[in-house]
Protein backbone atom coordinates (compact mmCIF):
# COMPACT_ATOMS: atom_id res chain seq x y z
CA UNK A 1 0.00 0.00 0.00
CA UNK A 2 1.32 3.42 -1.00
CA UNK A 3 0.74 6.11 1.59
CA UNK A 4 2.03 9.19 -0.24
CA UNK A 5 -0.57 10.13 -2.81
CA UNK A 6 -2.17 13.52 -3.15
CA UNK A 7 -5.16 14.68 -5.15
CA UNK A 8 -5.55 18.46 -5.54
CA UNK A 9 -8.53 19.70 -3.57
CA UNK A 10 -11.45 22.01 -4.19
CA UNK A 11 -12.64 24.54 -1.63
CA UNK A 12 -15.98 26.24 -1.25
CA UNK A 13 -17.04 29.64 0.06
CA UNK A 14 -20.81 30.01 -0.14
CA UNK A 15 -21.66 29.25 -3.80
CA UNK A 16 -18.17 29.67 -5.22
CA UNK A 17 -15.78 26.75 -5.79
CA UNK A 18 -12.03 27.36 -5.86
CA UNK A 19 -9.11 25.24 -6.98
CA UNK A 20 -5.96 25.41 -4.87
CA UNK A 21 -4.30 27.86 -7.27
CA UNK A 22 -7.44 30.01 -7.37
CA UNK A 23 -7.77 30.21 -3.60
CA UNK A 24 -4.17 31.38 -3.17
CA UNK A 25 -4.67 34.13 -5.74
CA UNK A 26 -8.14 35.12 -4.44
CA UNK A 27 -7.13 36.29 -0.98
CA UNK A 28 -4.07 36.83 1.17
CA UNK A 29 -6.00 35.81 4.29
CA UNK A 30 -7.65 32.39 4.24
CA UNK A 31 -9.20 30.09 6.83
CA UNK A 32 -9.73 26.47 5.75
CA UNK A 33 -12.37 24.53 7.67
CA UNK A 34 -12.95 20.77 7.54
CA UNK A 35 -13.78 17.81 9.71
CA UNK A 36 -11.13 15.57 11.34
CA UNK A 37 -9.36 13.36 8.82
CA UNK A 38 -10.64 15.31 5.81
CA UNK A 39 -7.15 16.24 4.62
CA UNK A 40 -6.48 19.71 6.02
CA UNK A 41 -2.80 19.03 6.69
CA UNK A 42 -2.14 17.62 3.22
CA UNK A 43 -3.98 20.57 1.68
CA UNK A 44 -2.01 23.12 3.69
CA UNK A 45 1.24 21.45 2.67
CA UNK A 46 0.15 21.80 -0.94
CA UNK A 47 -0.84 25.46 -0.51
CA UNK A 48 2.46 26.14 1.24
CA UNK A 49 4.22 24.67 -1.78
CA UNK A 50 2.33 27.06 -4.06
CA UNK A 51 3.59 29.93 -1.89
CA UNK A 52 7.15 28.53 -1.68
CA UNK A 53 7.02 28.14 2.07
CA UNK A 54 6.42 25.45 4.72
CA UNK A 55 3.60 24.73 7.13
CA UNK A 56 3.86 24.98 10.88
CA UNK A 57 1.39 23.96 13.56
CA UNK A 58 -0.42 26.60 15.58
CA UNK A 59 1.09 25.18 18.75
CA UNK A 60 4.66 25.44 17.42
CA UNK A 61 4.00 28.89 15.97
CA UNK A 62 2.67 30.15 19.32
CA UNK A 63 6.12 29.42 20.79
CA UNK A 64 8.56 30.27 18.01
CA UNK A 65 6.70 32.67 15.72
CA UNK A 66 7.65 33.35 12.11
CA UNK A 67 11.07 32.58 10.67
CA UNK A 68 11.18 35.84 8.73
CA UNK A 69 9.19 38.97 8.04
CA UNK A 70 7.21 39.71 4.88
CA UNK A 71 6.76 36.05 3.95
CA UNK A 72 3.73 33.75 3.77
CA UNK A 73 2.48 32.02 6.92
CA UNK A 74 0.70 28.67 6.62
CA UNK A 75 -0.49 27.52 10.04
CA UNK A 76 -2.12 24.12 10.53
CA UNK A 77 -4.12 22.63 13.41
CA UNK A 78 -5.44 25.90 14.78
CA UNK A 79 -8.23 24.00 16.51
CA UNK A 80 -5.77 22.03 18.65
CA UNK A 81 -4.43 25.24 20.16
CA UNK A 82 -7.94 26.61 20.73
CA UNK A 83 -8.79 23.51 22.79
CA UNK A 84 -5.83 24.06 25.08
CA UNK A 85 -6.24 27.78 25.56
CA UNK A 86 -9.20 29.95 24.55
CA UNK A 87 -7.06 33.07 24.22
CA UNK A 88 -4.69 31.12 21.95
CA UNK A 89 -6.33 32.50 18.82
CA UNK A 90 -5.39 36.06 19.81
CA UNK A 91 -1.83 35.11 20.70
CA UNK A 92 -1.19 33.30 17.43
CA UNK A 93 -2.83 35.96 15.26
CA UNK A 94 -1.03 38.77 17.09
CA UNK A 95 2.29 36.96 16.66
CA UNK A 96 1.47 36.40 12.99
CA UNK A 97 0.73 40.10 12.48
CA UNK A 98 4.09 41.07 14.00
CA UNK A 99 5.86 39.41 11.06
CA UNK A 100 3.91 41.50 8.53
CA UNK A 101 3.12 38.39 6.43
CA UNK A 102 2.30 38.48 2.73
CA UNK A 103 -0.29 35.70 3.25
CA UNK A 104 -1.89 34.01 6.24
CA UNK A 105 -3.52 30.62 5.70
CA UNK A 106 -4.77 28.69 8.70
CA UNK A 107 -6.76 25.48 9.10
CA UNK A 108 -9.21 24.47 11.77
CA UNK A 109 -11.85 21.90 12.47
CA UNK A 110 -15.21 23.38 11.56
CA UNK A 111 -16.50 22.93 15.10
CA UNK A 112 -13.65 24.97 16.59
CA UNK A 113 -13.98 28.04 14.34
CA UNK A 114 -16.84 30.44 15.03
CA UNK A 115 -17.96 33.91 14.00
CA UNK A 116 -16.09 35.13 17.10
CA UNK A 117 -12.90 33.65 15.62
CA UNK A 118 -13.51 35.49 12.35
CA UNK A 119 -14.14 38.68 14.32
CA UNK A 120 -10.86 38.21 16.23
CA UNK A 121 -9.05 37.80 12.91
CA UNK A 122 -10.57 41.04 11.67
CA UNK A 123 -9.65 42.89 14.88
CA UNK A 124 -6.01 41.92 14.51
CA UNK A 125 -5.50 42.10 10.74
CA UNK A 126 -8.11 44.81 10.02
CA UNK A 127 -9.73 42.66 7.35
CA UNK A 128 -11.92 39.60 7.22
CA UNK A 129 -10.40 36.31 6.05
CA UNK A 130 -11.86 34.31 3.21
CA UNK A 131 -13.39 31.37 5.09
CA UNK A 132 -13.62 28.26 2.92
CA UNK A 133 -14.64 24.68 3.47
CA UNK A 134 -12.72 21.74 2.10
CA UNK A 135 -14.98 19.95 -0.37
CA UNK A 136 -15.55 16.24 0.11
CA UNK A 137 -14.02 13.83 -2.36
CA UNK A 138 -16.46 12.75 -5.08
CA UNK A 139 -16.85 9.05 -5.90
CA UNK A 140 -14.38 9.17 -8.82
CA UNK A 141 -11.80 10.79 -6.55
CA UNK A 142 -12.46 8.18 -3.87
CA UNK A 143 -11.77 5.53 -6.48
CA UNK A 144 -8.44 7.12 -7.43
CA UNK A 145 -7.36 7.25 -3.79
CA UNK A 146 -8.48 3.66 -3.17
CA UNK A 147 -6.79 2.27 -6.27
CA UNK A 148 -3.57 4.05 -5.42
CA UNK A 149 -3.69 3.05 -1.75
CA UNK A 150 -4.84 -0.54 -2.29
CA UNK A 151 -3.25 -1.30 -5.63
CA UNK A 152 -4.87 -4.18 -7.50
CA UNK A 153 -8.11 -4.09 -5.52
CA UNK A 154 -11.51 -3.47 -7.12
CA UNK A 155 -13.15 -0.24 -5.93
CA UNK A 156 -16.71 -1.20 -6.88
CA UNK A 157 -16.46 -4.42 -4.84
CA UNK A 158 -15.00 -2.49 -1.92
CA UNK A 159 -17.73 0.17 -2.11
CA UNK A 160 -20.48 -2.48 -2.22
CA UNK A 161 -19.05 -4.13 0.88
CA UNK A 162 -18.86 -0.83 2.77
CA UNK A 163 -22.39 0.05 1.58
CA UNK A 164 -23.79 -3.12 3.17
CA UNK A 165 -23.28 -1.37 6.52
CA UNK A 166 -24.39 2.11 5.33
CA UNK A 167 -20.89 3.50 5.77
CA UNK A 168 -20.30 4.59 2.18
CA UNK A 169 -21.10 8.20 3.16
CA UNK A 170 -17.84 8.23 5.13
CA UNK A 171 -15.71 7.37 2.08
CA UNK A 172 -15.49 11.06 1.15
CA UNK A 173 -13.18 11.42 4.16
CA UNK A 174 -9.71 10.15 3.13
CA UNK A 175 -8.87 8.94 6.62
CA UNK A 176 -11.97 6.76 6.78
CA UNK A 177 -11.41 5.60 3.21
CA UNK A 178 -7.95 4.33 4.11
CA UNK A 179 -9.10 2.79 7.40
CA UNK A 180 -11.93 0.95 5.64
CA UNK A 181 -9.53 -0.14 2.87
CA UNK A 182 -7.22 -1.70 5.46
CA UNK A 183 -10.14 -3.39 7.22
CA UNK A 184 -11.51 -4.66 3.88
CA UNK A 185 -8.24 -6.36 2.96
CA UNK A 186 -7.60 -7.66 6.49
CA UNK A 187 -11.10 -9.22 6.62
CA UNK A 188 -10.50 -11.03 3.32
CA UNK A 189 -12.81 -8.61 1.47
CA UNK A 190 -15.88 -9.48 3.53
CA UNK A 191 -17.01 -7.65 6.67
CA UNK A 192 -18.78 -9.83 9.19
CA UNK A 193 -20.30 -6.89 11.09
CA UNK A 194 -19.91 -3.14 11.56
CA UNK A 195 -17.73 -3.64 14.63
CA UNK A 196 -15.17 -5.61 12.63
CA UNK A 197 -14.77 -2.69 10.22
CA UNK A 198 -13.64 -0.39 13.00
Coordinates of N, CA and C in Angstrom, one line a residue:
X1 N 0.8 -1.2 0.0 CA 0.0 0.0 0.0 C 0.9 1.3 0.0
X2 N 0.6 2.2 -0.9 CA 1.3 3.4 -1.0 C 0.6 4.5 -0.2
X3 N 1.3 5.1 0.7 CA 0.7 6.1 1.6 C 0.8 7.5 1.1
X4 N 1.8 7.8 0.2 CA 2.0 9.2 -0.2 C 1.4 9.4 -1.6
X5 N 0.2 9.9 -1.6 CA -0.6 10.1 -2.8 C -1.4 11.3 -2.5
X6 N -1.4 12.3 -3.4 CA -2.2 13.5 -3.1 C -3.0 13.9 -4.4
X7 N -4.3 14.2 -4.1 CA -5.2 14.7 -5.2 C -5.4 16.1 -4.8
X8 N -5.2 17.0 -5.8 CA -5.6 18.5 -5.5 C -7.0 18.6 -5.1
X9 N -7.2 19.5 -4.2 CA -8.5 19.7 -3.6 C -9.3 20.9 -4.1
X10 N -10.6 20.9 -3.9 CA -11.5 22.0 -4.2 C -12.0 22.6 -2.9
X11 N -12.2 23.9 -2.8 CA -12.6 24.5 -1.6 C -13.9 25.4 -2.0
X12 N -14.7 25.5 -1.0 CA -16.0 26.2 -1.3 C -16.2 27.3 -0.2
X13 N -16.6 28.5 -0.8 CA -17.0 29.6 0.1 C -18.4 30.0 -0.5
X14 N -19.4 29.8 0.3 CA -20.8 30.0 -0.1 C -21.0 29.3 -1.5
X15 N -21.4 30.0 -2.5 CA -21.7 29.2 -3.8 C -20.5 29.1 -4.7
X16 N -19.3 29.7 -4.3 CA -18.2 29.7 -5.2 C -17.2 28.5 -4.9
X17 N -16.7 27.8 -5.9 CA -15.8 26.8 -5.8 C -14.4 27.2 -6.3
X18 N -13.4 27.0 -5.5 CA -12.0 27.4 -5.9 C -11.1 26.1 -6.0
X19 N -10.2 26.2 -6.9 CA -9.1 25.2 -7.0 C -8.1 25.8 -6.0
X20 N -7.0 25.0 -5.8 CA -6.0 25.4 -4.9 C -5.3 26.7 -5.4
X21 N -5.0 26.7 -6.7 CA -4.3 27.9 -7.3 C -5.2 29.1 -7.2
X22 N -6.5 28.9 -7.4 CA -7.4 30.0 -7.4 C -7.6 30.6 -6.0
X23 N -7.6 29.7 -5.0 CA -7.8 30.2 -3.6 C -6.6 31.1 -3.2
X24 N -5.4 30.6 -3.6 CA -4.2 31.4 -3.2 C -4.1 32.7 -3.8
X25 N -4.7 32.8 -5.1 CA -4.7 34.1 -5.7 C -5.9 35.0 -5.4
X26 N -6.9 34.4 -4.7 CA -8.1 35.1 -4.4 C -8.0 36.0 -3.2
X27 N -7.2 35.5 -2.2 CA -7.1 36.3 -1.0 C -5.8 36.0 -0.3
X28 N -5.3 37.0 0.4 CA -4.1 36.8 1.2 C -4.3 36.3 2.6
X29 N -5.6 36.2 3.0 CA -6.0 35.8 4.3 C -7.1 34.8 4.2
X30 N -6.8 33.5 4.5 CA -7.6 32.4 4.2 C -7.7 31.5 5.5
X31 N -9.0 31.1 5.8 CA -9.2 30.1 6.8 C -9.8 28.9 6.2
X32 N -9.2 27.7 6.3 CA -9.7 26.5 5.8 C -10.4 25.7 6.9
X33 N -11.6 25.3 6.7 CA -12.4 24.5 7.7 C -12.7 23.1 7.1
X34 N -12.6 22.1 7.9 CA -13.0 20.8 7.5 C -13.1 19.9 8.8
X35 N -13.6 18.7 8.6 CA -13.8 17.8 9.7 C -12.5 17.0 9.9
X36 N -12.3 16.4 11.1 CA -11.1 15.6 11.3 C -10.9 14.5 10.3
X37 N -9.7 14.4 9.8 CA -9.4 13.4 8.8 C -9.7 13.7 7.4
X38 N -10.2 14.9 7.2 CA -10.6 15.3 5.8 C -9.5 15.7 4.9
X39 N -8.3 15.9 5.5 CA -7.2 16.2 4.6 C -6.6 17.7 4.7
X40 N -6.9 18.3 5.8 CA -6.5 19.7 6.0 C -5.0 19.8 6.0
X41 N -4.3 18.9 6.6 CA -2.8 19.0 6.7 C -2.2 18.8 5.3
X42 N -2.7 17.8 4.6 CA -2.1 17.6 3.2 C -2.4 18.8 2.3
X43 N -3.6 19.4 2.5 CA -4.0 20.6 1.7 C -3.1 21.7 2.0
X44 N -2.9 22.0 3.3 CA -2.0 23.1 3.7 C -0.6 22.9 3.2
X45 N -0.1 21.7 3.2 CA 1.2 21.4 2.7 C 1.3 21.8 1.2
X46 N 0.2 21.5 0.5 CA 0.1 21.8 -0.9 C 0.1 23.3 -1.2
X47 N -0.7 24.0 -0.4 CA -0.8 25.5 -0.5 C 0.5 26.1 -0.1
X48 N 1.1 25.6 0.9 CA 2.5 26.1 1.2 C 3.4 26.0 0.1
X49 N 3.4 24.9 -0.6 CA 4.2 24.7 -1.8 C 4.0 25.7 -2.9
X50 N 2.7 26.0 -3.1 CA 2.3 27.1 -4.1 C 2.9 28.4 -3.7
X51 N 3.1 28.6 -2.4 CA 3.6 29.9 -1.9 C 5.1 29.8 -1.6
X52 N 5.7 28.7 -1.9 CA 7.2 28.5 -1.7 C 7.5 28.7 -0.2
X53 N 6.7 28.1 0.6 CA 7.0 28.1 2.1 C 6.7 26.8 2.7
X54 N 6.7 26.7 4.0 CA 6.4 25.5 4.7 C 5.3 25.7 5.7
X55 N 4.6 24.6 6.1 CA 3.6 24.7 7.1 C 4.2 24.6 8.5
X56 N 3.5 25.2 9.5 CA 3.9 25.0 10.9 C 2.6 24.8 11.6
X57 N 2.6 24.1 12.8 CA 1.4 24.0 13.6 C 1.2 25.2 14.4
X58 N -0.1 25.4 14.8 CA -0.4 26.6 15.6 C 0.3 26.5 16.9
X59 N 0.4 25.3 17.5 CA 1.1 25.2 18.7 C 2.6 25.6 18.6
X60 N 3.3 25.1 17.6 CA 4.7 25.4 17.4 C 4.8 26.9 17.1
X61 N 3.9 27.5 16.3 CA 4.0 28.9 16.0 C 3.8 29.8 17.2
X62 N 2.9 29.4 18.1 CA 2.7 30.1 19.3 C 3.9 30.3 20.2
X63 N 4.9 29.4 20.0 CA 6.1 29.4 20.8 C 7.3 30.1 20.0
X64 N 7.4 29.8 18.7 CA 8.6 30.3 18.0 C 8.3 31.4 17.0
X65 N 7.0 31.6 16.7 CA 6.7 32.7 15.7 C 7.2 32.4 14.3
X66 N 7.2 33.5 13.5 CA 7.7 33.4 12.1 C 9.2 33.3 12.0
X67 N 9.6 32.6 10.9 CA 11.1 32.6 10.7 C 11.6 33.9 10.1
X68 N 10.8 34.6 9.3 CA 11.2 35.8 8.7 C 10.0 36.7 8.5
X69 N 10.3 38.0 8.3 CA 9.2 39.0 8.0 C 8.9 39.0 6.6
X70 N 7.7 39.5 6.3 CA 7.2 39.7 4.9 C 7.3 38.4 4.1
X71 N 6.8 37.3 4.7 CA 6.8 36.0 4.0 C 5.4 35.4 4.3
X72 N 5.0 34.4 3.5 CA 3.7 33.7 3.8 C 3.8 32.9 5.1
X73 N 2.6 32.9 5.7 CA 2.5 32.0 6.9 C 1.4 31.0 6.6
X74 N 1.7 29.7 6.8 CA 0.7 28.7 6.6 C 0.7 27.9 7.9
X75 N -0.4 28.0 8.7 CA -0.5 27.5 10.0 C -1.6 26.5 10.2
X76 N -1.2 25.3 10.5 CA -2.1 24.1 10.5 C -2.5 23.9 12.0
X77 N -3.6 23.1 12.1 CA -4.1 22.6 13.4 C -4.4 23.7 14.4
X78 N -5.1 24.8 13.9 CA -5.4 25.9 14.8 C -6.4 25.4 15.9
X79 N -7.2 24.5 15.6 CA -8.2 24.0 16.5 C -7.6 23.3 17.7
X80 N -6.4 22.7 17.5 CA -5.8 22.0 18.7 C -5.3 23.0 19.7
X81 N -4.8 24.2 19.2 CA -4.4 25.2 20.2 C -5.6 25.8 20.9
X82 N -6.7 26.0 20.1 CA -7.9 26.6 20.7 C -8.5 25.7 21.9
X83 N -8.3 24.4 21.7 CA -8.8 23.5 22.8 C -8.0 23.7 24.1
X84 N -6.7 23.9 23.9 CA -5.8 24.1 25.1 C -6.0 25.4 25.8
X85 N -6.2 26.4 25.0 CA -6.2 27.8 25.6 C -7.2 28.7 24.7
X86 N -8.2 29.2 25.3 CA -9.2 30.0 24.5 C -8.6 31.2 24.0
X87 N -7.7 31.8 24.7 CA -7.1 33.1 24.2 C -6.0 32.8 23.2
X88 N -5.7 31.5 22.9 CA -4.7 31.1 21.9 C -4.9 31.7 20.6
X89 N -6.1 31.9 20.1 CA -6.3 32.5 18.8 C -5.7 33.9 18.7
X90 N -5.9 34.7 19.8 CA -5.4 36.1 19.8 C -3.9 36.1 19.8
X91 N -3.3 35.2 20.6 CA -1.8 35.1 20.7 C -1.2 34.8 19.4
X92 N -1.8 33.7 18.7 CA -1.2 33.3 17.4 C -1.4 34.4 16.4
X93 N -2.6 34.9 16.3 CA -2.8 36.0 15.3 C -2.0 37.2 15.5
X94 N -1.9 37.6 16.8 CA -1.0 38.8 17.1 C 0.4 38.5 16.7
X95 N 0.9 37.3 17.0 CA 2.3 37.0 16.7 C 2.5 36.9 15.1
X96 N 1.4 36.4 14.5 CA 1.5 36.4 13.0 C 1.5 37.8 12.4
X97 N 0.8 38.7 13.0 CA 0.7 40.1 12.5 C 2.1 40.8 12.7
X98 N 2.8 40.5 13.7 CA 4.1 41.1 14.0 C 5.1 40.8 12.9
X99 N 4.9 39.7 12.1 CA 5.9 39.4 11.1 C 5.5 40.0 9.7
X100 N 4.4 40.8 9.7 CA 3.9 41.5 8.5 C 3.9 40.5 7.3
X101 N 3.1 39.4 7.5 CA 3.1 38.4 6.4 C 2.5 38.8 5.1
X102 N 2.9 38.2 4.0 CA 2.3 38.5 2.7 C 1.0 37.7 2.6
X103 N 0.9 36.5 3.2 CA -0.3 35.7 3.3 C -0.4 35.1 4.6
X104 N -1.6 34.8 5.0 CA -1.9 34.0 6.2 C -3.0 33.0 5.9
X105 N -2.6 31.7 5.9 CA -3.5 30.6 5.7 C -3.5 29.7 6.9
X106 N -4.7 29.5 7.5 CA -4.8 28.7 8.7 C -5.9 27.7 8.5
X107 N -5.7 26.5 9.2 CA -6.8 25.5 9.1 C -7.3 25.2 10.5
X108 N -8.6 24.8 10.5 CA -9.2 24.5 11.8 C -10.3 23.5 11.5
X109 N -10.6 22.7 12.5 CA -11.8 21.9 12.5 C -13.0 22.9 12.4
X110 N -14.0 22.5 11.7 CA -15.2 23.4 11.6 C -15.8 23.7 12.9
X111 N -15.9 22.7 13.8 CA -16.5 22.9 15.1 C -15.7 23.9 16.0
X112 N -14.5 24.1 15.7 CA -13.7 25.0 16.6 C -13.5 26.4 16.1
X113 N -14.1 26.7 14.9 CA -14.0 28.0 14.3 C -15.4 28.6 14.3
X114 N -15.5 29.8 14.9 CA -16.8 30.4 15.0 C -16.8 31.9 14.5
X115 N -17.9 32.5 14.5 CA -18.0 33.9 14.0 C -17.1 34.8 14.9
X116 N -17.0 34.4 16.2 CA -16.1 35.1 17.1 C -14.6 35.0 16.7
X117 N -14.3 33.8 16.1 CA -12.9 33.7 15.6 C -12.6 34.6 14.4
X118 N -13.6 34.6 13.5 CA -13.5 35.5 12.3 C -13.4 36.9 12.8
X119 N -14.2 37.3 13.8 CA -14.1 38.7 14.3 C -12.8 39.0 14.9
X120 N -12.2 38.0 15.6 CA -10.9 38.2 16.2 C -9.8 38.4 15.1
X121 N -9.9 37.6 14.0 CA -9.0 37.8 12.9 C -9.1 39.2 12.4
X122 N -10.4 39.7 12.2 CA -10.6 41.0 11.7 C -10.0 42.1 12.6
X123 N -10.2 41.9 13.9 CA -9.6 42.9 14.9 C -8.1 43.0 14.8
X124 N -7.5 41.9 14.5 CA -6.0 41.9 14.5 C -5.5 42.3 13.1
X125 N -6.0 41.8 12.1 CA -5.5 42.1 10.7 C -6.2 43.2 10.0
X126 N -7.3 43.7 10.6 CA -8.1 44.8 10.0 C -8.7 44.4 8.7
X127 N -9.0 43.1 8.5 CA -9.7 42.7 7.3 C -10.3 41.3 7.7
X128 N -11.3 40.9 7.0 CA -11.9 39.6 7.2 C -11.2 38.6 6.3
X129 N -11.0 37.4 6.9 CA -10.4 36.3 6.0 C -11.4 35.7 5.1
X130 N -11.0 35.1 4.1 CA -11.9 34.3 3.2 C -12.0 32.9 3.9
X131 N -13.2 32.6 4.4 CA -13.4 31.4 5.1 C -14.0 30.4 4.1
X132 N -13.2 29.3 3.9 CA -13.6 28.3 2.9 C -13.7 26.9 3.6
X133 N -14.5 26.1 3.0 CA -14.6 24.7 3.5 C -14.0 23.7 2.4
X134 N -13.3 22.8 3.0 CA -12.7 21.7 2.1 C -13.8 20.8 1.6
X135 N -13.9 20.8 0.2 CA -15.0 20.0 -0.4 C -14.7 18.5 -0.2
X136 N -15.7 17.7 0.0 CA -15.5 16.2 0.1 C -15.1 15.7 -1.2
X137 N -14.4 14.5 -1.2 CA -14.0 13.8 -2.4 C -15.3 13.2 -3.0
X138 N -15.4 13.4 -4.3 CA -16.5 12.7 -5.1 C -16.1 11.3 -5.3
X139 N -17.1 10.5 -5.8 CA -16.8 9.1 -5.9 C -15.7 8.7 -6.8
X140 N -15.5 9.5 -7.9 CA -14.4 9.2 -8.8 C -13.0 9.5 -8.2
X141 N -13.0 10.5 -7.3 CA -11.8 10.8 -6.5 C -11.5 9.7 -5.5
X142 N -12.6 9.3 -4.8 CA -12.5 8.2 -3.9 C -11.8 7.0 -4.5
X143 N -12.3 6.7 -5.7 CA -11.8 5.5 -6.5 C -10.3 5.7 -6.8
X144 N -9.9 6.9 -7.1 CA -8.4 7.1 -7.4 C -7.6 6.9 -6.2
X145 N -8.1 7.4 -5.1 CA -7.4 7.2 -3.8 C -7.3 5.8 -3.4
X146 N -8.4 5.1 -3.5 CA -8.5 3.7 -3.2 C -7.5 2.8 -4.0
X147 N -7.6 3.1 -5.4 CA -6.8 2.3 -6.3 C -5.3 2.6 -6.1
X148 N -5.0 3.8 -5.7 CA -3.6 4.1 -5.4 C -3.1 3.5 -4.1
X149 N -4.0 3.5 -3.1 CA -3.7 3.1 -1.8 C -3.7 1.5 -1.7
X150 N -4.7 0.9 -2.3 CA -4.8 -0.5 -2.3 C -4.7 -1.1 -3.7
X151 N -3.5 -0.9 -4.2 CA -3.2 -1.3 -5.6 C -3.7 -2.7 -5.9
X152 N -4.4 -2.9 -7.1 CA -4.9 -4.2 -7.5 C -6.2 -4.6 -7.0
X153 N -6.8 -3.8 -6.1 CA -8.1 -4.1 -5.5 C -9.2 -3.4 -6.4
X154 N -10.4 -4.0 -6.3 CA -11.5 -3.5 -7.1 C -12.4 -2.5 -6.3
X155 N -12.4 -1.3 -6.7 CA -13.2 -0.2 -5.9 C -14.6 -0.5 -5.8
X156 N -15.3 -1.0 -6.9 CA -16.7 -1.2 -6.9 C -17.1 -2.3 -5.9
X157 N -16.2 -3.4 -5.8 CA -16.5 -4.4 -4.8 C -16.3 -3.9 -3.4
X158 N -15.3 -3.1 -3.2 CA -15.0 -2.5 -1.9 C -16.2 -1.6 -1.5
X159 N -16.6 -0.8 -2.4 CA -17.7 0.2 -2.1 C -19.0 -0.6 -1.8
X160 N -19.3 -1.7 -2.5 CA -20.5 -2.5 -2.2 C -20.4 -3.1 -0.8
X161 N -19.2 -3.5 -0.4 CA -19.0 -4.1 0.9 C -19.2 -3.1 2.0
X162 N -18.7 -1.9 1.8 CA -18.9 -0.8 2.8 C -20.3 -0.4 2.8
X163 N -21.0 -0.4 1.7 CA -22.4 0.1 1.6 C -23.3 -0.9 2.3
X164 N -22.9 -2.2 2.4 CA -23.8 -3.1 3.2 C -24.1 -2.7 4.6
X165 N -23.1 -1.8 5.1 CA -23.3 -1.4 6.5 C -23.6 0.1 6.6
X166 N -24.0 0.7 5.4 CA -24.4 2.1 5.3 C -23.3 3.0 5.8
X167 N -22.0 2.7 5.4 CA -20.9 3.5 5.8 C -20.3 4.2 4.6
X168 N -20.9 4.0 3.4 CA -20.3 4.6 2.2 C -20.3 6.1 2.2
X169 N -21.1 6.7 3.0 CA -21.1 8.2 3.2 C -19.8 8.7 3.8
X170 N -19.1 7.8 4.5 CA -17.8 8.2 5.1 C -16.6 8.1 4.2
X171 N -16.8 7.6 3.0 CA -15.7 7.4 2.1 C -15.2 8.7 1.5
X172 N -16.0 9.8 1.6 CA -15.5 11.1 1.1 C -14.4 11.6 2.0
X173 N -14.2 11.0 3.2 CA -13.2 11.4 4.2 C -12.0 10.5 3.9
X174 N -10.8 11.0 3.5 CA -9.7 10.1 3.1 C -9.2 9.3 4.3
X175 N -9.3 9.8 5.5 CA -8.9 8.9 6.6 C -9.8 7.7 6.8
X176 N -11.1 7.9 6.7 CA -12.0 6.8 6.8 C -11.8 5.8 5.6
X177 N -11.6 6.4 4.4 CA -11.4 5.6 3.2 C -10.2 4.7 3.4
X178 N -9.1 5.2 3.9 CA -7.9 4.3 4.1 C -8.2 3.3 5.2
X179 N -8.8 3.7 6.3 CA -9.1 2.8 7.4 C -10.0 1.6 6.9
X180 N -11.0 2.0 6.2 CA -11.9 1.0 5.6 C -11.2 0.1 4.6
X181 N -10.3 0.7 3.8 CA -9.5 -0.1 2.9 C -8.7 -1.2 3.6
X182 N -8.0 -0.8 4.7 CA -7.2 -1.7 5.5 C -8.1 -2.8 6.0
X183 N -9.2 -2.4 6.6 CA -10.1 -3.4 7.2 C -10.7 -4.4 6.2
X184 N -11.0 -3.8 5.0 CA -11.5 -4.7 3.9 C -10.5 -5.8 3.5
X185 N -9.3 -5.4 3.4 CA -8.2 -6.4 3.0 C -8.0 -7.3 4.1
X186 N -7.9 -6.8 5.3 CA -7.6 -7.7 6.5 C -8.7 -8.7 6.7
X187 N -10.0 -8.3 6.4 CA -11.1 -9.2 6.6 C -11.4 -10.1 5.4
X188 N -10.4 -10.2 4.5 CA -10.5 -11.0 3.3 C -11.7 -10.6 2.4
X189 N -11.8 -9.3 2.3 CA -12.8 -8.6 1.5 C -14.3 -8.9 1.8
X190 N -14.5 -9.2 3.1 CA -15.9 -9.5 3.5 C -16.0 -9.1 5.0
X191 N -16.8 -8.1 5.3 CA -17.0 -7.7 6.7 C -18.1 -8.5 7.3
X192 N -17.8 -9.0 8.5 CA -18.8 -9.8 9.2 C -19.8 -9.0 9.9
X193 N -19.4 -7.8 10.4 CA -20.3 -6.9 11.1 C -19.6 -5.5 11.1
X194 N -20.4 -4.5 11.5 CA -19.9 -3.1 11.6 C -18.7 -3.0 12.5
X195 N -18.8 -3.7 13.6 CA -17.7 -3.6 14.6 C -16.4 -4.1 14.0
X196 N -16.4 -5.1 13.2 CA -15.2 -5.6 12.6 C -14.5 -4.6 11.7
X197 N -15.3 -3.7 11.1 CA -14.8 -2.7 10.2 C -13.9 -1.7 11.0
X198 N -14.4 -1.4 12.2 CA -13.6 -0.4 13.0 C -12.6 -1.1 13.9

